[in-house]
Short mmCIF file of C-alpha atoms in Angstrom, two decimals:
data_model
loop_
_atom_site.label_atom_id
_atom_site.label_comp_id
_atom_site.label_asym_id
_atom_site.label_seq_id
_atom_site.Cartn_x
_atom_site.Cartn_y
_atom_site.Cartn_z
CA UNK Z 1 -43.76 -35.87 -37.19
CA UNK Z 2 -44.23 -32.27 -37.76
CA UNK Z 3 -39.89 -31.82 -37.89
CA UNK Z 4 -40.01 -34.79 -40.12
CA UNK Z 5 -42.48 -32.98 -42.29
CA UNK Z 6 -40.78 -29.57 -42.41
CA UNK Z 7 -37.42 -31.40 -43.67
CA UNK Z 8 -38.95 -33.22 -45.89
CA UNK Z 9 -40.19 -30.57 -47.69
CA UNK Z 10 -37.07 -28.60 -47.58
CA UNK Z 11 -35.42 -31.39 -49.50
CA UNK Z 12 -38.18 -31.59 -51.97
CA UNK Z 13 -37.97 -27.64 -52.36
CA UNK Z 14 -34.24 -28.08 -53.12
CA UNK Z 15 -34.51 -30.83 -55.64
CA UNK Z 16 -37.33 -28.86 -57.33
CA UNK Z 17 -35.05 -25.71 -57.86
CA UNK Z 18 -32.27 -27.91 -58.89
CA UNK Z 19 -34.23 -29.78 -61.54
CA UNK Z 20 -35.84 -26.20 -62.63
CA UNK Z 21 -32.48 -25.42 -63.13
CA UNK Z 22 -31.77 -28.05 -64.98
CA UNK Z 23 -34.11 -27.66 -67.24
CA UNK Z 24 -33.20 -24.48 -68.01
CA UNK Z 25 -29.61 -25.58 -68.56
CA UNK Z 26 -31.09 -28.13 -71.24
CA UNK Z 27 -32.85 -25.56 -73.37
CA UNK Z 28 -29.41 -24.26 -73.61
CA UNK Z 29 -28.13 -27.19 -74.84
CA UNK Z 30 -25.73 -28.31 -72.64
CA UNK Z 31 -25.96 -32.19 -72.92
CA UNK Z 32 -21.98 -32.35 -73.34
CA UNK Z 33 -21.73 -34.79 -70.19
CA UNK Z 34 -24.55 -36.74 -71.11
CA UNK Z 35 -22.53 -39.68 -72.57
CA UNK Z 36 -21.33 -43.39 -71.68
CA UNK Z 37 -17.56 -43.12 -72.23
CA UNK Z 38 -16.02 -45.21 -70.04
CA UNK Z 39 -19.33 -47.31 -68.77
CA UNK Z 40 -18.49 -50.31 -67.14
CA UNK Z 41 -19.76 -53.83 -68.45
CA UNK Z 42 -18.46 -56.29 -66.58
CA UNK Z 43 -21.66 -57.74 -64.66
CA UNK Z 44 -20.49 -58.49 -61.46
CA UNK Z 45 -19.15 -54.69 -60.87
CA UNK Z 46 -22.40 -53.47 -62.45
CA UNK Z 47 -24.29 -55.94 -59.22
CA UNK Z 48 -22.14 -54.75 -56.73
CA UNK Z 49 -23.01 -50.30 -58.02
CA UNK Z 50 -26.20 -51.44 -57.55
CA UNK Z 51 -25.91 -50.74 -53.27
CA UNK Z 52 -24.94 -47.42 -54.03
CA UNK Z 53 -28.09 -46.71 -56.31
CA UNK Z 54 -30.34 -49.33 -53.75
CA UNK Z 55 -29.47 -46.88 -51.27
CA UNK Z 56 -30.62 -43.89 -52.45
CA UNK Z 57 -33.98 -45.68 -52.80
CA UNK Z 58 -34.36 -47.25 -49.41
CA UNK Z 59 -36.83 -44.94 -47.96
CA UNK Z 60 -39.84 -47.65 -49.03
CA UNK Z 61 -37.81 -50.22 -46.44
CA UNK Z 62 -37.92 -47.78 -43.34
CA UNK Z 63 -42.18 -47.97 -43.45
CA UNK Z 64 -42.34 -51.81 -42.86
CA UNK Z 65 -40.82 -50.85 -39.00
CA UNK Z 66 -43.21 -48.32 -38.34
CA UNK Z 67 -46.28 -50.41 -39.42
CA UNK Z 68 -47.61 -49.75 -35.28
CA UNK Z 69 -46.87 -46.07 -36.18
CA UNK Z 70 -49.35 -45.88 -38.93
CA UNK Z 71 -53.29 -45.21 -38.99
CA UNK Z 72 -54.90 -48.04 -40.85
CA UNK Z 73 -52.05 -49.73 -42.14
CA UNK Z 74 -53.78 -52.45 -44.70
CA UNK Z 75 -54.71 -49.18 -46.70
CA UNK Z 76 -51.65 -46.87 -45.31
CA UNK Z 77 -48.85 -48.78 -45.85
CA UNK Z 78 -49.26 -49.95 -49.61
CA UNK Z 79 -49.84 -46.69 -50.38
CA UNK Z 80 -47.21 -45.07 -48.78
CA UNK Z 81 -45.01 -47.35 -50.45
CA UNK Z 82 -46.33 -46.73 -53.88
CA UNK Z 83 -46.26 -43.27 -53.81
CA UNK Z 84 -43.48 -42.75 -52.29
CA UNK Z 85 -41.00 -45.01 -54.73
CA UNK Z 86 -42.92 -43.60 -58.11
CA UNK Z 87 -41.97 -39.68 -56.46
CA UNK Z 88 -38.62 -40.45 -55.73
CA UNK Z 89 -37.74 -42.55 -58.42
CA UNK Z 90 -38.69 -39.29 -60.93
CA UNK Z 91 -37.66 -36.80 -58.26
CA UNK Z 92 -34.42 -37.86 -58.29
CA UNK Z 93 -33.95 -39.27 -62.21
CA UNK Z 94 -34.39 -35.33 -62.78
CA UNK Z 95 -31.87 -34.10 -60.37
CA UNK Z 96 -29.39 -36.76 -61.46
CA UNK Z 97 -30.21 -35.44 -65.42
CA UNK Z 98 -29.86 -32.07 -64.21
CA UNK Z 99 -26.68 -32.39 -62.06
CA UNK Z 100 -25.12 -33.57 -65.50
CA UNK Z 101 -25.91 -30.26 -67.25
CA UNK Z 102 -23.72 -28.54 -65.65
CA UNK Z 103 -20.81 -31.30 -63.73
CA UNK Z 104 -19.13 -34.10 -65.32
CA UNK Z 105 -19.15 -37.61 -63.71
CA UNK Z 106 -16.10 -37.25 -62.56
CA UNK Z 107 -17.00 -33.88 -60.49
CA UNK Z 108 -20.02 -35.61 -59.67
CA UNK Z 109 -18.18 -38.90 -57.98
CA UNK Z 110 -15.62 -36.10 -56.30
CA UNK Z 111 -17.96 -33.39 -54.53
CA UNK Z 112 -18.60 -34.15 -51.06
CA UNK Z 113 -22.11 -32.34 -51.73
CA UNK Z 114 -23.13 -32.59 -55.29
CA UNK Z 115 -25.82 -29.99 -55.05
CA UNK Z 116 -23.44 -27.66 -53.05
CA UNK Z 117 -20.92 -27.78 -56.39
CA UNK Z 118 -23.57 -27.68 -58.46
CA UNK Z 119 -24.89 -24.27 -56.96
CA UNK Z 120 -21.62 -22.87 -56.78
CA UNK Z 121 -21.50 -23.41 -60.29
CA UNK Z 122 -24.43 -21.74 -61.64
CA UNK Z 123 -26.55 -19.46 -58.65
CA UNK Z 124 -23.30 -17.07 -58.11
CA UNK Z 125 -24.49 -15.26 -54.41
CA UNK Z 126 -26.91 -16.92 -54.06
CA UNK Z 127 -25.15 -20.12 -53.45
CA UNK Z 128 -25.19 -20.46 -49.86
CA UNK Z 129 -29.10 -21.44 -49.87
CA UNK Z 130 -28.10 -25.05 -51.58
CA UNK Z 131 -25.71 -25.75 -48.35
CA UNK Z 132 -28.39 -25.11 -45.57
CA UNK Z 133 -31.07 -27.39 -47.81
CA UNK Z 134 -28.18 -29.60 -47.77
CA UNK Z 135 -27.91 -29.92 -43.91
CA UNK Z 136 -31.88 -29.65 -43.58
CA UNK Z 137 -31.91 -32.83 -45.63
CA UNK Z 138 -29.26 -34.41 -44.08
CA UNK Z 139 -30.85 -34.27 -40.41
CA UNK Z 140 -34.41 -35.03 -41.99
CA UNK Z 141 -32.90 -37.94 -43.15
CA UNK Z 142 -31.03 -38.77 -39.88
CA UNK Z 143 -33.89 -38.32 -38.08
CA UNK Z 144 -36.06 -40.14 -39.89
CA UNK Z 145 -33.74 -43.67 -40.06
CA UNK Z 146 -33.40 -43.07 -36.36
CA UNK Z 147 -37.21 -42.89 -35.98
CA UNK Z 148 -37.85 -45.89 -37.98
CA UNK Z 149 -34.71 -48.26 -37.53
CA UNK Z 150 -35.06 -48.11 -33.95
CA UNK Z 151 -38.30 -49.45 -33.95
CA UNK Z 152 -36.95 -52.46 -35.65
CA UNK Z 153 -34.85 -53.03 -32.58
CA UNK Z 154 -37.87 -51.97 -30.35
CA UNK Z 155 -40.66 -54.70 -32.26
CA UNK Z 156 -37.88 -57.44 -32.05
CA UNK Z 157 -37.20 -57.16 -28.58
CA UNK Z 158 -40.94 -57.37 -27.54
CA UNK Z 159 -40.65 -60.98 -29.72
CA UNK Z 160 -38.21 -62.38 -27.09
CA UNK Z 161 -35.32 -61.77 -30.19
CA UNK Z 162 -33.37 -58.84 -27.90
CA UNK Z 163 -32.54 -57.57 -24.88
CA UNK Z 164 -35.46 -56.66 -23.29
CA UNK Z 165 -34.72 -53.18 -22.07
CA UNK Z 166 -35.05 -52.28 -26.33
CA UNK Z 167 -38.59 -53.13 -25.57
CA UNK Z 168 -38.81 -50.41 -22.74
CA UNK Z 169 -40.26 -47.15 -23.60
CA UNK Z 170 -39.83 -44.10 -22.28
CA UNK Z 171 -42.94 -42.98 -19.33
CA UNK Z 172 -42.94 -39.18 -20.29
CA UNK Z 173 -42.44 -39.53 -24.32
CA UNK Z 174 -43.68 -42.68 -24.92
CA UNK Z 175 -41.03 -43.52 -26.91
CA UNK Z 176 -38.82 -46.41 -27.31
CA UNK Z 177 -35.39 -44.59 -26.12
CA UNK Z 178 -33.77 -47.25 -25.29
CA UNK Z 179 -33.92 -48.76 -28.98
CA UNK Z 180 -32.96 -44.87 -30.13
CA UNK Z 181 -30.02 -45.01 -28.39
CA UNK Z 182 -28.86 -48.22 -29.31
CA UNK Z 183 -29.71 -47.02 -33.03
CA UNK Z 184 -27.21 -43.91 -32.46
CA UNK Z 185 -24.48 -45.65 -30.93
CA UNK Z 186 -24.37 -48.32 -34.23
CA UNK Z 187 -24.62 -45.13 -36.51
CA UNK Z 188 -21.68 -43.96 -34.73
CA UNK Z 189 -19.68 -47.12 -34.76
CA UNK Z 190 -20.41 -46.92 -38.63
CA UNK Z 191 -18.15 -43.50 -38.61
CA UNK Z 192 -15.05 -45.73 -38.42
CA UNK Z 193 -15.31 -46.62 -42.19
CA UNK Z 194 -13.39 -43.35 -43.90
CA UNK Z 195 -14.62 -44.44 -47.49
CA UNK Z 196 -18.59 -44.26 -47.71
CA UNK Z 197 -18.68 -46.02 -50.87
CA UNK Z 198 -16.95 -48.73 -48.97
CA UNK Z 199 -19.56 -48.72 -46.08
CA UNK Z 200 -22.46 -48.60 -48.49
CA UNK Z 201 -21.43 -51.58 -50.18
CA UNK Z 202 -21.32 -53.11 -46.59
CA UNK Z 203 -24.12 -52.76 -45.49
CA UNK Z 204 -25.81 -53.19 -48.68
CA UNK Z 205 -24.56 -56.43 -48.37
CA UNK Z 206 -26.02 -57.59 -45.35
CA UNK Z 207 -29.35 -55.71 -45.83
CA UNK Z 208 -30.45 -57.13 -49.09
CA UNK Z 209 -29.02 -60.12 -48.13
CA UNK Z 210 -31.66 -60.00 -44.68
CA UNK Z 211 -34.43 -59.08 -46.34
CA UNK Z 212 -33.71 -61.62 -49.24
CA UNK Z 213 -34.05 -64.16 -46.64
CA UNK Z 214 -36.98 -62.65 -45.46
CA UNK Z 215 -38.93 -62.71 -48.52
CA UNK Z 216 -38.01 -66.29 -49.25
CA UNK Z 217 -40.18 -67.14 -46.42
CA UNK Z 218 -43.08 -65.70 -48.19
CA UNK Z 219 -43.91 -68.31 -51.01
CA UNK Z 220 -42.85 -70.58 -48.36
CA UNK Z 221 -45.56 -69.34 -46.07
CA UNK Z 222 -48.17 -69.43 -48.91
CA UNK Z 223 -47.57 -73.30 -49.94
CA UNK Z 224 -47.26 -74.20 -46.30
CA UNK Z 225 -49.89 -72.25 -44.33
CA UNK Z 226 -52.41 -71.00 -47.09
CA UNK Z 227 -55.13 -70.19 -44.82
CA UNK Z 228 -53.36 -67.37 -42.65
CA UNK Z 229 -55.06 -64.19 -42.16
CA UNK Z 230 -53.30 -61.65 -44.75
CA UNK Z 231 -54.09 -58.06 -44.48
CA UNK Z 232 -52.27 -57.03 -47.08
CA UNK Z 233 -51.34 -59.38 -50.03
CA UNK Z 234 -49.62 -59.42 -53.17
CA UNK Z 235 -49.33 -61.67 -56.36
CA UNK Z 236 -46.52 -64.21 -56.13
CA UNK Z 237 -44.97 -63.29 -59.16
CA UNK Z 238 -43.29 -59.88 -57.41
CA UNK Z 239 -41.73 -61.53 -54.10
CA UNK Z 240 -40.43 -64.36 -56.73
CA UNK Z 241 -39.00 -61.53 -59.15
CA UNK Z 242 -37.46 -59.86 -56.59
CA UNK Z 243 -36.06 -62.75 -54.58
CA UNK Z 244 -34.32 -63.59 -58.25
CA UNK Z 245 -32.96 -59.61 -57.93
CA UNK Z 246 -31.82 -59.88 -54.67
CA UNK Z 247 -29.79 -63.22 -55.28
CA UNK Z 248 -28.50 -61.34 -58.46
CA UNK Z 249 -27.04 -58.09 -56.05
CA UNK Z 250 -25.90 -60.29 -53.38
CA UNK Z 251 -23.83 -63.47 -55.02
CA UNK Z 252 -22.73 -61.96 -58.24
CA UNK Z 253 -21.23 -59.07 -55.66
CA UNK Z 254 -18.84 -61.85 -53.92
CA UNK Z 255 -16.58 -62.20 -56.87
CA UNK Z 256 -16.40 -58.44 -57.57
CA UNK Z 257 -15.68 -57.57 -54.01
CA UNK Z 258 -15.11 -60.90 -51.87
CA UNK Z 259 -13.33 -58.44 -48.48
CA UNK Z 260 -16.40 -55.67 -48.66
CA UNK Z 261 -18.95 -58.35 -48.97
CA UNK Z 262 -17.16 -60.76 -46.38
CA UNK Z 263 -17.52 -57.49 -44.07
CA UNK Z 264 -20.70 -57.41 -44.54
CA UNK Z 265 -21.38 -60.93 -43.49
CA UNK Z 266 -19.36 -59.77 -40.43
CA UNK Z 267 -21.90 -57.20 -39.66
CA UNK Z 268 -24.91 -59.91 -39.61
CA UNK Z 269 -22.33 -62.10 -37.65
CA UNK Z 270 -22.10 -59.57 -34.83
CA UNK Z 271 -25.57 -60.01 -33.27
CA UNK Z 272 -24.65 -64.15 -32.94
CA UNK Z 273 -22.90 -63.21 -29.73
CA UNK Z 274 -25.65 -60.78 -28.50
CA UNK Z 275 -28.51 -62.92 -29.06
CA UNK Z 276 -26.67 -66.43 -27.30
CA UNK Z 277 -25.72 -64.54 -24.57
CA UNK Z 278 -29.23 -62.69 -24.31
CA UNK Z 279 -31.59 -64.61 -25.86
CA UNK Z 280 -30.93 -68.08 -26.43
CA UNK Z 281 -28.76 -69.72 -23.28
CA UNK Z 282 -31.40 -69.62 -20.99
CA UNK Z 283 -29.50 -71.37 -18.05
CA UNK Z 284 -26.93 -68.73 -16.94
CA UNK Z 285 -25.44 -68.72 -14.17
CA UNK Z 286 -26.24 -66.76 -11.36
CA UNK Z 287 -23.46 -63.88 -11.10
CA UNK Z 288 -23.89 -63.85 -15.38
CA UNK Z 289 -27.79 -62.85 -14.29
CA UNK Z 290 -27.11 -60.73 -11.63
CA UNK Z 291 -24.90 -58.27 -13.57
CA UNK Z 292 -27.97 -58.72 -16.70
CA UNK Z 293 -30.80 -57.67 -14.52
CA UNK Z 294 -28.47 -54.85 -12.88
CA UNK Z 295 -27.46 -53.40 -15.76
CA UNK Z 296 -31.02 -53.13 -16.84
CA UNK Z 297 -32.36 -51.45 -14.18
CA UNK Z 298 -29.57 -48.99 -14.04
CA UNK Z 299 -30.38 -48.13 -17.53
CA UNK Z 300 -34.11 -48.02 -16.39
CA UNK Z 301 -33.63 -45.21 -13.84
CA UNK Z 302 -31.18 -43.33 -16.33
CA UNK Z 303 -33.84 -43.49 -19.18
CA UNK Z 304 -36.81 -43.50 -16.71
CA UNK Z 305 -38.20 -46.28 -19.03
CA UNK Z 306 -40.71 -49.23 -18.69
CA UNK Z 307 -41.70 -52.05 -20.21
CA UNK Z 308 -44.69 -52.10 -22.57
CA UNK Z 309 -47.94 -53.52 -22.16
CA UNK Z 310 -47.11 -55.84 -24.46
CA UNK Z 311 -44.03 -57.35 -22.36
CA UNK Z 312 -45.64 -57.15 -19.55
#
């Protein structure tokens, strides 16, 4: 975690010197781009901008895989959560305000790094700092999705809901490489998509619509089975408000964009195959088997991996 810490801050130093900046910018009065000309208020393109702005704040997400990661996580994990979407959420509200002190929205939407045009705007030779925070924050990012997604894969595969060799790990790391590697070969598979805006939407898609789902089965769980254990527990009214958001940024986005979200169905459609063949048709036949359990323990002795105690 210490890499994941060091990037972190990087990024945080960054945005601090950009909103600095932008405060200074303000107290020279330059508020000229801060205007709504040209908003958009039709309601079901306003649902589907939403993915773009939901992804920005996805970090929170990424801490429900790692709950076996965490020290006391009844105490841990709420308050990872909470602190981490109130710093963001005014972290980055600054930057945004300060970004439009100096670019228009239209620079904005066009720069393939915001800050990077935003420093070459203003910091004169001292401009190529902004870049290298750029790519410290992009692999402090890629690292950490990589860290936490694949143990997603990793936890699901010790339920019986994978292939079990994502629920090896590896014998001198301890790690779950398998499930890393898996993670990095989707990422990479993403990289076909040319327009990101068009791969945010879908994804966004299929990942509010998952974990929609997902919190539908929470007042579901409460009426039915009242008396479970519940380390951690919240008041009904937030999983109801925000199933009522989710259904809100995932059906009004079908008529704005019926192909991007249809792709996005695709993408949960994609482990249907994986999880019959894998999972679910038990009776295979022998020669389907055979090449199953070799291709495991090939990937075994490449990885040097073993299955956890758990699966065991």
């Amino acid at each position: 975690m210490t890499v994941q810490n060091v990037f972190t801050f990087a990024k945080l130093a960054a945005l601090v010197i950009i909103i600095i900046t932008g405060i200074v910018q303000l107290g020279y009065g330059q508020t000229q781009h801060f205007n709504f000309e040209g908003s958009e208020s039709d309601v079901t393109k306003i649902a589907l901008s939403f993915y773009s702005g939901l992804f920005a704040y996805n970090g929170w997400n990424y801490l429900n895989f790692v709950i076996e990661e965490l020290k006391n996580p009844t105490v841990n994990l709420p308050r990872a959560i909470f602190i981490s979407c109130i710093l963001v959420t005014v972290v980055y509200t600054f930057t945004v305000v300060a970004f439009h002190t100096t670019l228009s929205v239209a620079e904005v939407l066009g720069a393939e790094a915001v800050a990077v045009t935003f420093a070459d705007s203003l910091y004169g030779s001292m401009a190529w700092i902004m870049p290298v925070f750029v790519a410290m924050s992009t692999y402090g990012g890629v690292n950490g999705i990589l860290f936490t997604s694949s143990r997603l894969f990793y936890a699901g595969a010790e339920q019986g809901q994978m292939p079990r060799i994502l629920a090896m790990i590896q014998v001198s790391h301890l790690t779950p490489a398998p499930a890393v590697i898996a993670m990095a070969l989707l990422s990479i598979l993403y990289l076909c998509s040319s327009d990101i805006y068009a791969l945010i939407n879908y994804v966004g898609f299929a990942t509010w619509l998952a974990i929609g789902l997902a919190v539908v089965c929470l007042p579901y769980l409460r009426w039915k089975q009242p008396h479970l254990a519940r380390p951690i527990k919240v008041h009904l009214i937030f999983p109801i408000i925000y199933i009522i958001a989710t259904i809100f940024i995932t059906v009004v986005p079908m008529m704005a964009d019926p192909v991007g979200t249809g792709f996005g169905a695709l993408i949960i459609l994609t482990g249907v195959p994986v999880y019959f063949l894998f999972i679910y048709w038990e009776n295979k036949p022998k020669a389907i088997r055979h090449a199953i359990d070799g291709a495991t323990r090939t990937l075994q002795k490449l990885l040097v991996v073993v299955p956890s105690e758990k699966t065991m």
